[in-house]
CSV table of C-alpha atoms in Angstrom, one decimal:
chain,number,residue,atom,x,y,z
A,187,MET,CA,14.4,0.9,13.8
A,188,VAL,CA,11.4,-0.7,12.0
A,189,GLU,CA,8.2,-0.7,13.9
A,190,ARG,CA,6.4,-4.0,14.1
A,191,ILE,CA,2.8,-4.9,15.0
A,192,THR,CA,1.8,-7.2,17.8
A,193,PRO,CA,-1.0,-9.8,17.7
A,194,ASP,CA,-3.3,-7.6,19.7
A,195,ASP,CA,-2.3,-4.4,18.0
A,196,ALA,CA,-5.1,-1.8,17.8
A,197,ARG,CA,-4.1,-0.9,14.3
A,198,ILE,CA,-5.1,-4.3,12.9
A,199,GLN,CA,-8.3,-6.4,12.8
A,200,TRP,CA,-8.4,-10.1,12.8
A,201,ARG,CA,-11.3,-11.1,10.5
A,202,ASN,CA,-12.8,-14.3,9.2
A,203,GLY,CA,-14.3,-15.0,5.8
A,204,VAL,CA,-15.8,-18.1,4.1
A,205,LEU,CA,-14.0,-18.6,0.8
A,206,ASN,CA,-15.3,-21.3,-1.4
A,207,GLY,CA,-16.8,-23.1,1.6
A,208,LYS,CA,-13.7,-22.9,3.9
A,209,ASN,CA,-13.1,-20.4,6.7
A,210,TYR,CA,-10.1,-18.2,6.4
A,211,GLU,CA,-8.6,-15.9,9.1
A,212,TYR,CA,-6.9,-12.8,7.9
A,213,ILE,CA,-5.4,-9.5,9.1
A,214,PHE,CA,-7.1,-6.4,7.9
A,215,ALA,CA,-5.8,-2.9,8.4
A,216,GLU,CA,-6.4,0.5,6.9
A,217,PRO,CA,-4.4,3.8,7.3
A,218,ARG,CA,-6.0,6.0,9.9
A,219,ASP,CA,-4.4,9.4,9.0
A,220,SER,CA,-4.1,9.3,5.2
A,221,LYS,CA,-6.0,8.5,2.1
A,222,ILE,CA,-5.9,4.9,0.9
A,223,VAL,CA,-3.7,4.8,-2.2
A,224,ASN,CA,-4.1,1.0,-2.9
A,225,THR,CA,-4.5,-2.4,-1.3
A,226,ILE,CA,-1.8,-5.0,-0.8
A,227,ILE,CA,-2.4,-8.6,0.0
A,228,LEU,CA,0.5,-10.4,1.7
A,229,VAL,CA,0.9,-14.2,1.4
A,230,HIS,CA,3.1,-16.1,3.8
A,231,GLY,CA,5.0,-19.3,3.4
A,232,TRP,CA,5.9,-22.3,5.7
A,233,PRO,CA,6.0,-22.6,8.6
A,234,ASP,CA,5.0,-19.0,9.0
A,235,LEU,CA,1.7,-17.1,9.6
A,236,ALA,CA,0.2,-13.9,8.4
A,237,PHE,CA,1.9,-12.4,11.4
A,238,GLY,CA,5.2,-13.1,9.6
A,239,TRP,CA,4.7,-9.8,7.9
A,240,ARG,CA,4.6,-7.9,11.2
A,241,TYR,CA,7.6,-5.7,10.2
A,242,GLN,CA,5.9,-4.7,6.9
A,243,ILE,CA,2.3,-4.0,7.9
A,244,HIS,CA,2.8,-0.7,9.8
A,245,PHE,CA,5.3,0.4,7.2
A,246,LEU,CA,2.8,-0.3,4.4
A,247,LEU,CA,0.0,1.5,6.3
A,248,SER,CA,2.3,4.5,6.5
A,249,LEU,CA,2.5,4.5,2.7
A,250,GLY,CA,-1.3,4.7,2.5
A,251,PHE,CA,-1.9,1.0,1.7
A,252,ARG,CA,-4.8,-1.0,2.9
A,253,VAL,CA,-3.2,-4.3,4.1
A,254,ILE,CA,-4.7,-7.7,4.0
A,255,ALA,CA,-2.7,-10.8,5.2
A,256,PRO,CA,-4.5,-14.1,5.3
A,257,ASN,CA,-3.5,-17.2,7.2
A,258,MET,CA,-3.3,-19.7,4.3
A,259,MET,CA,-5.1,-23.1,4.3
A,260,GLY,CA,-3.9,-25.1,7.3
A,261,TYR,CA,-2.5,-22.2,9.3
A,262,GLY,CA,-3.8,-20.4,12.4
A,263,ALA,CA,-7.6,-20.2,12.6
A,264,THR,CA,-8.0,-20.9,8.9
A,265,ASP,CA,-9.5,-24.3,8.2
A,266,ALA,CA,-7.1,-27.3,8.0
A,267,PRO,CA,-8.9,-30.1,6.0
A,268,ASP,CA,-7.3,-33.4,5.4
A,269,CYS,CA,-8.0,-33.5,1.7
A,270,LEU,CA,-4.9,-32.4,-0.3
A,271,GLU,CA,-7.0,-30.7,-3.1
A,272,PHE,CA,-7.5,-27.8,-0.7
A,273,TYR,CA,-3.8,-27.1,-0.6
A,274,THR,CA,-3.0,-26.7,-4.3
A,275,PHE,CA,-1.8,-23.5,-6.0
A,276,LYS,CA,-5.1,-23.3,-8.0
A,277,ARG,CA,-7.2,-23.6,-4.8
A,278,ALA,CA,-5.1,-21.0,-3.1
A,279,CYS,CA,-5.4,-18.6,-6.0
A,280,ASP,CA,-9.2,-19.1,-6.3
A,281,ASP,CA,-9.6,-18.5,-2.6
A,282,LEU,CA,-7.6,-15.3,-2.7
A,283,ALA,CA,-9.7,-14.1,-5.7
A,284,THR,CA,-12.8,-14.8,-3.8
A,285,LEU,CA,-11.5,-12.8,-0.8
A,286,ALA,CA,-10.7,-9.9,-3.2
A,287,SER,CA,-14.2,-10.1,-4.6
A,288,GLN,CA,-15.8,-10.1,-1.1
A,289,LEU,CA,-13.8,-7.0,-0.3
A,290,ASP,CA,-14.7,-5.3,-3.6
A,291,LEU,CA,-11.1,-5.2,-4.8
A,292,THR,CA,-10.7,-4.9,-8.5
A,293,SER,CA,-6.9,-4.2,-8.6
A,294,PHE,CA,-4.3,-4.6,-5.9
A,295,VAL,CA,-0.6,-5.2,-5.2
A,296,LEU,CA,0.2,-8.9,-4.3
A,297,ALA,CA,3.2,-9.9,-2.3
A,298,GLY,CA,4.5,-13.4,-1.3
A,299,HIS,CA,7.3,-15.1,0.5
A,300,ASP,CA,8.4,-18.8,0.3
A,301,TRP,CA,5.3,-20.8,-0.6
A,302,GLY,CA,3.5,-17.5,-0.7
A,303,GLY,CA,5.8,-16.5,-3.6
A,304,ALA,CA,4.8,-19.6,-5.6
A,305,VAL,CA,1.2,-18.8,-5.0
A,306,VAL,CA,1.3,-15.1,-6.1
A,307,TYR,CA,3.2,-15.9,-9.3
A,308,ARG,CA,0.4,-18.3,-10.2
A,309,PHE,CA,-2.3,-15.9,-9.1
A,310,ALA,CA,-0.8,-13.2,-11.4
A,311,LEU,CA,-1.1,-15.7,-14.3
A,312,ARG,CA,-4.6,-16.9,-13.5
A,313,TYR,CA,-6.0,-13.4,-12.6
A,314,PRO,CA,-3.7,-10.9,-14.3
A,315,LYS,CA,-6.3,-8.1,-14.4
A,316,LEU,CA,-6.5,-8.1,-10.6
A,317,VAL,CA,-2.8,-7.6,-10.0
A,318,SER,CA,-1.3,-4.1,-10.5
A,319,LYS,CA,2.1,-5.0,-9.2
A,320,LEU,CA,3.8,-8.1,-7.8
A,321,VAL,CA,6.4,-8.5,-5.0
A,322,VAL,CA,8.1,-11.8,-4.3
A,323,ILE,CA,10.7,-12.4,-1.6
A,324,CYS,CA,13.1,-15.4,-1.9
A,325,THR,CA,11.0,-17.5,-4.3
A,326,PRO,CA,12.2,-17.6,-7.9
A,327,PHE,CA,9.7,-18.2,-10.7
A,328,MET,CA,10.2,-21.7,-12.1
A,329,ILE,CA,8.4,-22.7,-15.3
A,330,SER,CA,6.4,-25.9,-15.2
A,331,ARG,CA,8.2,-29.1,-16.1
A,332,GLU,CA,7.0,-30.7,-19.4
A,333,LYS,CA,7.0,-34.1,-17.7
A,334,TYR,CA,6.3,-34.6,-14.1
A,335,THR,CA,9.4,-35.4,-12.1
A,336,PRO,CA,8.9,-36.7,-8.5
A,337,LEU,CA,10.7,-35.1,-5.7
A,338,THR,CA,12.8,-38.2,-5.1
A,339,LYS,CA,14.7,-37.3,-8.3
A,340,LEU,CA,15.4,-33.7,-7.3
A,341,PRO,CA,18.2,-33.8,-4.7
A,342,ASN,CA,18.2,-30.1,-4.0
A,343,PHE,CA,14.7,-30.4,-2.6
A,344,LYS,CA,15.4,-33.4,-0.3
A,345,TYR,CA,14.0,-31.5,2.7
A,346,MET,CA,10.6,-31.5,1.0
A,347,LEU,CA,10.5,-35.3,1.0
A,348,GLN,CA,10.8,-35.3,4.7
A,349,LEU,CA,8.2,-32.7,5.2
A,350,ALA,CA,5.8,-34.5,2.8
A,351,GLY,CA,6.1,-37.6,4.8
A,352,THR,CA,4.7,-38.4,8.3
A,353,GLU,CA,7.9,-38.2,10.4
A,354,VAL,CA,7.7,-34.5,11.2
A,355,GLU,CA,4.0,-34.3,11.8
A,356,ASN,CA,4.1,-37.3,14.1
A,357,PHE,CA,7.0,-36.0,16.1
A,358,ILE,CA,6.3,-32.3,16.5
A,359,VAL,CA,3.1,-32.6,18.6
A,360,GLY,CA,2.2,-30.5,21.7
A,361,GLU,CA,3.3,-27.2,23.2
A,362,VAL,CA,6.8,-28.2,24.2
A,363,LYS,CA,7.9,-29.6,20.9
A,364,LEU,CA,6.2,-26.8,19.0
A,365,LYS,CA,8.1,-24.3,21.0
A,366,GLN,CA,11.4,-26.1,20.4
A,367,PHE,CA,10.5,-26.3,16.7
A,368,PHE,CA,9.8,-22.6,16.2
A,369,SER,CA,12.9,-21.7,18.3
A,370,GLY,CA,15.0,-23.6,15.8
A,371,ILE,CA,13.2,-22.5,12.7
A,372,PHE,CA,13.7,-18.9,13.7
A,373,GLY,CA,17.4,-18.9,14.5
A,374,GLY,CA,17.9,-20.9,17.6
A,375,THR,CA,20.8,-23.5,17.6
A,376,THR,CA,22.2,-26.2,19.8
A,377,PRO,CA,24.9,-25.4,22.3
A,378,GLU,CA,27.4,-26.5,19.6
A,379,GLY,CA,25.9,-24.0,17.1
A,380,GLU,CA,24.1,-26.6,15.0
A,381,ALA,CA,21.0,-25.5,13.2
A,382,LEU,CA,17.6,-27.3,13.3
A,383,PHE,CA,17.1,-27.3,9.5
A,384,SER,CA,19.1,-28.1,6.4
A,385,PRO,CA,17.8,-28.1,2.9
A,386,TYR,CA,19.8,-31.2,2.2
A,387,HIS,CA,18.2,-33.1,5.1
A,388,GLY,CA,15.2,-31.3,6.5
A,389,ILE,CA,14.4,-31.0,10.2
A,390,PHE,CA,17.0,-32.6,12.6
A,391,LEU,CA,14.4,-34.0,15.0
A,392,ASP,CA,17.1,-35.3,17.3
A,393,ARG,CA,18.3,-31.7,18.0
A,394,LEU,CA,14.9,-30.4,19.2
A,395,GLU,CA,15.5,-30.8,22.9
A,396,THR,CA,18.8,-28.9,22.9
A,397,ILE,CA,17.7,-26.0,20.7
A,398,GLY,CA,18.3,-22.6,22.3
A,399,PRO,CA,16.0,-19.5,22.1
A,400,PRO,CA,15.1,-18.0,18.7
A,401,LEU,CA,17.1,-15.1,17.4
A,402,LEU,CA,14.2,-13.7,15.3
A,403,LEU,CA,11.2,-14.0,17.7
A,404,SER,CA,10.6,-12.3,21.0
A,405,GLU,CA,9.2,-14.5,23.8
A,406,SER,CA,5.7,-13.2,23.2
A,407,GLU,CA,6.0,-13.8,19.5
A,408,LEU,CA,7.2,-17.3,20.0
A,409,ASP,CA,4.2,-17.9,22.3
A,410,PHE,CA,1.9,-16.6,19.6
A,411,TYR,CA,3.3,-19.0,17.0
A,412,VAL,CA,3.0,-21.9,19.3
A,413,LYS,CA,-0.6,-21.0,20.3
A,414,SER,CA,-1.6,-20.6,16.6
A,415,TYR,CA,-0.2,-24.1,15.8
A,416,LEU,CA,-1.8,-25.8,18.8
A,417,ARG,CA,-5.2,-25.1,17.2
A,418,ASN,CA,-4.8,-27.6,14.3
A,419,GLY,CA,-1.3,-29.0,14.7
A,420,ILE,CA,1.3,-29.0,12.0
A,421,ARG,CA,-0.2,-31.5,9.7
A,422,GLY,CA,-2.3,-29.1,7.6
A,423,THR,CA,0.7,-26.8,6.9
A,424,LEU,CA,2.7,-29.8,5.7
A,425,ASN,CA,0.0,-30.7,3.2
A,426,TRP,CA,1.4,-28.0,1.0
A,427,TYR,CA,4.4,-30.3,0.5
A,428,ARG,CA,2.2,-33.2,-0.6
A,429,THR,CA,0.6,-31.5,-3.6
A,430,ASP,CA,3.5,-31.6,-6.1
A,431,LYS,CA,1.7,-34.0,-8.5
A,432,LEU,CA,-1.6,-32.3,-8.1
A,433,ASN,CA,-0.1,-28.9,-8.8
A,434,PHE,CA,1.6,-30.3,-11.9
A,435,ASP,CA,-1.7,-31.7,-13.2
A,436,GLU,CA,-3.6,-28.5,-12.5
A,437,GLN,CA,-1.1,-26.1,-14.1
A,438,GLU,CA,-1.6,-27.2,-17.6
A,439,SER,CA,-4.3,-24.6,-18.2
A,440,VAL,CA,-2.0,-21.8,-17.0
A,441,PHE,CA,1.0,-22.8,-19.2
A,442,SER,CA,-0.9,-24.3,-22.1
A,443,VAL,CA,0.3,-21.4,-24.3
A,444,ILE,CA,3.8,-20.1,-23.3
A,445,ASP,CA,4.1,-16.7,-24.8
A,446,LYS,CA,7.1,-14.7,-23.6
A,447,PRO,CA,6.8,-12.8,-21.4
A,448,LEU,CA,4.2,-14.4,-19.1
A,449,PHE,CA,4.0,-11.4,-16.7
A,450,ASP,CA,3.0,-8.0,-18.0
A,451,MET,CA,2.7,-6.2,-14.7
A,452,PRO,CA,5.7,-4.7,-12.9
A,453,VAL,CA,7.4,-7.3,-10.7
A,454,LEU,CA,9.9,-6.9,-7.8
A,455,PHE,CA,11.9,-10.0,-7.0
A,456,ILE,CA,14.0,-9.8,-3.8
A,457,SER,CA,16.6,-12.6,-3.5
A,458,CYS,CA,18.4,-13.3,-0.3
A,459,SER,CA,22.2,-14.1,-0.5
A,460,SER,CA,22.2,-16.4,2.6
A,461,ASP,CA,19.0,-18.3,1.9
A,462,GLY,CA,20.0,-22.0,2.0
A,463,ALA,CA,16.5,-23.2,1.0
A,464,VAL,CA,16.1,-21.1,-2.1
A,465,PRO,CA,19.5,-19.5,-3.0
A,466,PRO,CA,19.6,-16.7,-5.6
A,467,SER,CA,21.2,-19.1,-8.1
A,468,LEU,CA,17.9,-20.8,-8.5
A,469,SER,CA,16.5,-17.6,-10.1
A,470,LYS,CA,19.0,-17.7,-13.0
A,471,GLY,CA,17.3,-17.4,-16.3
A,472,MET,CA,13.9,-16.4,-15.0
A,473,ASP,CA,14.1,-12.8,-16.3
A,474,ILE,CA,12.8,-13.9,-19.8
A,475,TRP,CA,9.3,-14.4,-18.4
A,476,PHE,CA,8.8,-10.8,-17.2
A,477,ARG,CA,8.2,-7.7,-19.2
A,478,ASN,CA,9.1,-5.4,-16.3
A,479,LEU,CA,11.2,-7.1,-13.7
A,480,THR,CA,13.1,-5.3,-10.9
A,481,ARG,CA,15.7,-7.5,-9.2
A,482,LYS,CA,17.2,-6.8,-5.8
A,483,GLU,CA,19.6,-9.1,-3.8
A,484,ILE,CA,20.0,-8.4,-0.1
A,485,ASN,CA,22.4,-9.7,2.5
A,486,THR,CA,20.1,-11.8,4.6
A,487,GLY,CA,18.8,-15.3,5.1
A,488,HIS,CA,15.4,-16.9,4.4
A,489,TRP,CA,13.4,-14.8,6.9
A,490,ALA,CA,14.2,-11.6,5.1
A,491,MET,CA,11.2,-9.7,6.3
A,492,VAL,CA,12.4,-10.0,9.9
A,493,GLU,CA,16.2,-10.4,9.5
A,494,ASN,CA,16.6,-7.3,7.3
A,495,SER,CA,13.2,-5.6,7.5
A,496,GLU,CA,14.6,-2.2,6.9
A,497,VAL,CA,16.2,-3.1,3.6
A,498,VAL,CA,13.2,-5.1,2.5
A,499,ASN,CA,10.9,-2.2,3.3
A,500,GLN,CA,13.1,0.2,1.4
A,501,CYS,CA,13.1,-2.0,-1.7
A,502,MET,CA,9.3,-2.2,-1.5
A,503,ARG,CA,9.0,1.6,-1.0
A,504,GLU,CA,11.0,2.3,-4.1
A,505,PHE,CA,9.0,-0.2,-6.1
A,506,LEU,CA,5.6,0.8,-4.9
A,507,LYS,CA,5.9,4.6,-5.2
């Protein structure tokens, strides 16, 4: 059984740092009984937290890694400004690079899940000398579109339109609804077995009140997620879905010269066979952009780090050794 950390675990520290003018909260942990072999930075997605890596942190410490897991912009005790420019991939990459500089890190492993996967791909392109290895869970690498295409014309990403709007942020307010929301996001269903989320629709807000307990969170973990989101609400986290055009405009410098492959460092991509939001089929054809790509597909849904933590950790162990 995989050992997980708790929010008040003595093996971790909750730290704060000012990165390019904004406060970030992050988990910091170092192995106590072994030499530090490297550092790994873990980047979460939506609607997760740094705590979403709880099944990996102790495991990585046991391998001799220093572990850093930030709450990204809009999450937890990290600042949640209204301005969308703070939520772009470029801003996230620059903030992570500043964090690395403050911690005197000149080379490290970078891992990401969901939105975090999209961030770490771009970080590896913007700051390749800092990244010794790259690990991405669920998120395929998608090359930039030559011409901007709005989300309204991409039916597979219909849920993003809902999240980019105001419906969800206006509805999911307060402790009760946040608890219902996270229960559904992490595996809870209605008495009829209906899920809260569908990639072809988004959040079924009319199902919130009948959602049962989460399958992937303990009661104390659920309380921690709710408490973390009560601080700033859900709006800041949804701003990540409102930056599509900004990200397109900013990525020109990264992809101005497309020279295959784009990634020289070793990369591990873990796809999840039952992930409805980002199915493995979306990764078809991405291999050409990598000089040294290791692919793994595991039998799990979107929340692979929790649902199938043992297999995820084993994949990481083999890749990081």
